[in-house]
């Protein structure tokens, strides 16, 4: 894939969650390797080849802006973050309208087990604005996912609650290119106190 091709794909990091089951600690600010998780996640997107990165913030957004070092990122506030991931996905896709991006590579801040190798594989499967690509783990769809711009309106129209793009992807299952990543990544979420053991 040429670099010009890469430039057409924006990284979209969903980092708005309030960490309800973590005593209300925003996930973006959980520490991983001495830095906030949101910095780690941005670094993964950048190292995988995303030049433009939009980060959707929600819970304690001001604190995240103050504590996380996110140079060169477009920070998008989602005032409706408490409604769930769907609202963050809508806010993020809306922020990409009018940019040169022809696809969004969507990753979640609370999945530090998904590193550069998996993100780069999904990015490498991008073809054009009609692309729909998803990482898979032993055949099961997971993150990151890549949505060509031709799909953004349909995703935004159906992204409600915590379902994100699930309904849209279910309806377009035959068009999704699955990229197996189980050999290079672990798709766990940091949702509960017990999950914090995954952080370093």
Coordinates of C-alpha atoms in Angstrom, one line a residue:
X1 CA 0.0 0.0 0.0
X2 CA 1.4 3.4 -0.9
X3 CA 1.7 6.2 1.7
X4 CA -0.8 8.2 -0.2
X5 CA -3.2 5.3 0.3
X6 CA -2.4 5.4 4.0
X7 CA -3.2 9.1 4.2
X8 CA -6.8 8.3 3.1
X9 CA -7.4 6.4 6.3
X10 CA -7.9 8.3 9.6
X11 CA -7.5 6.7 12.9
X12 CA -10.6 7.1 15.1
X13 CA -9.9 6.3 18.7
X14 CA -13.0 6.0 21.0
X15 CA -11.8 7.1 24.4
X16 CA -14.9 8.6 26.0
X17 CA -15.9 5.9 28.4
X18 CA -16.5 6.6 32.1
X19 CA -15.2 3.3 33.5
X20 CA -18.5 2.8 35.4
X21 CA -17.3 -0.6 36.7
X22 CA -13.9 0.8 37.6
X23 CA -15.3 3.2 40.2
X24 CA -15.9 5.9 37.6
X25 CA -12.3 6.3 36.5
X26 CA -12.2 7.4 32.9
X27 CA -10.6 4.7 30.8
X28 CA -8.5 7.2 28.8
X29 CA -6.6 8.0 32.0
X30 CA -5.9 4.5 33.3
X31 CA -2.1 4.0 33.6
X32 CA -0.3 1.7 31.2
X33 CA 3.5 1.6 31.1
X34 CA 3.6 4.8 33.1
X35 CA 1.4 6.9 30.7
X36 CA -2.4 7.3 30.3
X37 CA -4.0 4.6 28.2
X38 CA -5.2 7.1 25.6
X39 CA -1.5 8.0 24.8
X40 CA -0.7 4.4 24.4
X41 CA -3.6 3.9 22.0
X42 CA -2.7 6.9 19.9
X43 CA 0.8 5.7 19.7
X44 CA -0.4 2.3 18.4
X45 CA -2.5 4.0 15.7
X46 CA 0.4 6.2 14.7
X47 CA 3.0 3.4 14.6
X48 CA 0.6 1.3 12.4
X49 CA 0.5 4.1 9.8
X50 CA -2.4 6.4 10.6
X51 CA -1.2 10.0 10.1
X52 CA -4.5 11.7 11.0
X53 CA -5.9 10.7 14.3
X54 CA -9.2 11.9 15.8
X55 CA -9.8 11.0 19.5
X56 CA -13.3 11.1 20.9
X57 CA -13.3 12.2 24.6
X58 CA -16.2 12.2 27.0
X59 CA -15.9 11.3 30.7
X60 CA -13.8 14.0 32.4
X61 CA -12.6 15.3 29.0
X62 CA -11.0 18.4 30.5
X63 CA -8.9 16.2 32.8
X64 CA -7.9 14.0 29.9
X65 CA -6.8 17.0 27.8
X66 CA -4.8 18.3 30.8
X67 CA -3.0 15.0 31.6
X68 CA -2.6 13.3 28.3
X69 CA 0.0 14.3 25.8
X70 CA -1.7 14.0 22.4
X71 CA 0.2 16.2 19.9
X72 CA -1.2 16.3 16.4
X73 CA -4.5 14.7 17.3
X74 CA -7.9 16.2 16.7
X75 CA -9.7 16.0 20.0
X76 CA -13.5 15.6 19.6
X77 CA -15.8 16.2 22.6
X78 CA -18.8 13.9 22.9
X79 CA -21.2 15.5 25.4
X80 CA -23.5 12.4 25.0
X81 CA -20.8 9.9 26.0
X82 CA -22.9 8.4 28.8
X83 CA -25.3 7.1 26.1
X84 CA -22.7 4.6 25.1
X85 CA -20.2 3.8 22.4
X86 CA -22.7 4.5 19.6
X87 CA -22.7 8.3 20.4
X88 CA -18.9 8.4 20.4
X89 CA -18.8 6.6 17.0
X90 CA -21.3 9.1 15.6
X91 CA -19.3 12.1 17.0
X92 CA -16.1 10.7 15.6
X93 CA -17.4 10.0 12.1
X94 CA -19.0 13.5 12.0
X95 CA -15.6 15.0 12.9
X96 CA -14.1 13.3 9.8
X97 CA -16.7 14.8 7.4
X98 CA -15.0 17.4 5.3
X99 CA -11.5 16.0 5.8
X100 CA -9.7 14.1 3.1
X101 CA -10.3 10.8 4.9
X102 CA -11.9 8.2 2.8
X103 CA -12.0 5.6 5.6
X104 CA -11.9 5.5 9.4
X105 CA -10.0 2.9 11.3
X106 CA -11.8 2.6 14.6
X107 CA -10.1 1.4 17.8
X108 CA -11.1 1.4 21.4
X109 CA -9.0 2.9 24.2
X110 CA -9.5 0.0 26.6
X111 CA -8.0 -2.7 24.4
X112 CA -4.2 -2.4 25.0
X113 CA -3.7 -6.0 24.0
X114 CA -4.4 -5.0 20.4
X115 CA -1.1 -3.6 19.2
X116 CA 0.6 -2.3 16.1
X117 CA 0.7 -5.6 14.2
X118 CA -3.1 -6.1 14.3
X119 CA -3.9 -2.5 13.4
X120 CA -1.4 -2.5 10.5
X121 CA -3.0 -5.7 9.1
X122 CA -6.5 -4.1 9.1
X123 CA -5.1 -0.9 7.6
X124 CA -3.4 -2.9 5.0
X125 CA -6.7 -4.4 3.8
X126 CA -8.1 -0.9 2.9
X127 CA -8.9 -0.5 -0.7
X128 CA -11.3 2.4 -1.1
X129 CA -14.3 4.2 0.4
X130 CA -16.4 1.1 0.0
X131 CA -14.1 -1.0 2.2
X132 CA -15.4 -2.7 5.3
X133 CA -12.7 -4.5 7.2
X134 CA -12.6 -6.1 10.6
X135 CA -10.0 -7.8 12.7
X136 CA -11.0 -11.3 13.7
X137 CA -9.9 -13.5 16.6
X138 CA -10.2 -17.2 15.8
X139 CA -12.9 -16.2 13.3
X140 CA -14.8 -13.9 15.6
X141 CA -15.2 -10.3 14.6
X142 CA -13.5 -7.8 16.9
X143 CA -11.5 -4.5 16.8
X144 CA -10.1 -2.6 15.1
X145 CA -12.6 -2.1 12.3
X146 CA -12.2 0.0 9.2
X147 CA -15.2 1.7 7.7
X148 CA -14.9 3.3 4.2
X149 CA -16.6 6.7 4.0
X150 CA -19.4 5.2 1.8
X151 CA -20.7 3.5 5.0
X152 CA -20.4 6.4 7.5
X153 CA -24.0 7.7 7.1
X154 CA -25.5 4.2 7.4
X155 CA -23.4 3.5 10.5
X156 CA -24.2 6.8 12.1
X157 CA -27.9 6.2 11.5
X158 CA -27.9 2.8 13.3
X159 CA -25.2 3.4 16.0
X160 CA -27.2 3.6 19.3
X161 CA -26.4 2.7 22.9
X162 CA -23.4 0.5 23.3
X163 CA -23.9 -1.4 20.1
X164 CA -21.8 0.9 18.0
X165 CA -21.7 -0.4 14.5
X166 CA -22.8 -3.9 15.3
X167 CA -26.2 -3.6 13.7
X168 CA -24.8 -2.1 10.5
X169 CA -22.1 -4.8 10.3
X170 CA -24.6 -7.5 10.9
X171 CA -26.6 -6.2 7.9
X172 CA -23.5 -6.0 5.7
X173 CA -21.9 -9.2 6.9
X174 CA -21.2 -10.6 3.4
X175 CA -19.2 -7.4 2.5
X176 CA -16.9 -7.5 5.5
X177 CA -13.3 -8.6 4.9
X178 CA -12.1 -10.4 8.0
X179 CA -8.4 -10.1 8.9
X180 CA -7.3 -12.8 11.3
X181 CA -5.2 -11.3 14.2
X182 CA -5.3 -13.9 17.0
X183 CA -1.7 -14.7 16.4
X184 CA -0.6 -11.1 17.1
X185 CA -3.1 -9.6 19.5
X186 CA -5.4 -10.2 22.4
X187 CA -8.8 -8.5 22.3
X188 CA -9.6 -8.2 26.0
X189 CA -11.3 -5.1 27.3
X190 CA -10.4 -3.2 30.5
X191 CA -13.9 -3.1 32.0
X192 CA -13.6 -4.3 35.6
X193 CA -11.1 -4.2 38.5
X194 CA -10.0 -7.7 37.6
X195 CA -9.1 -6.6 34.1
X196 CA -6.6 -4.1 35.5
X197 CA -4.1 -6.9 35.8
X198 CA -3.6 -6.6 32.0
X199 CA -2.1 -3.1 32.5
X200 CA 1.6 -2.7 33.0

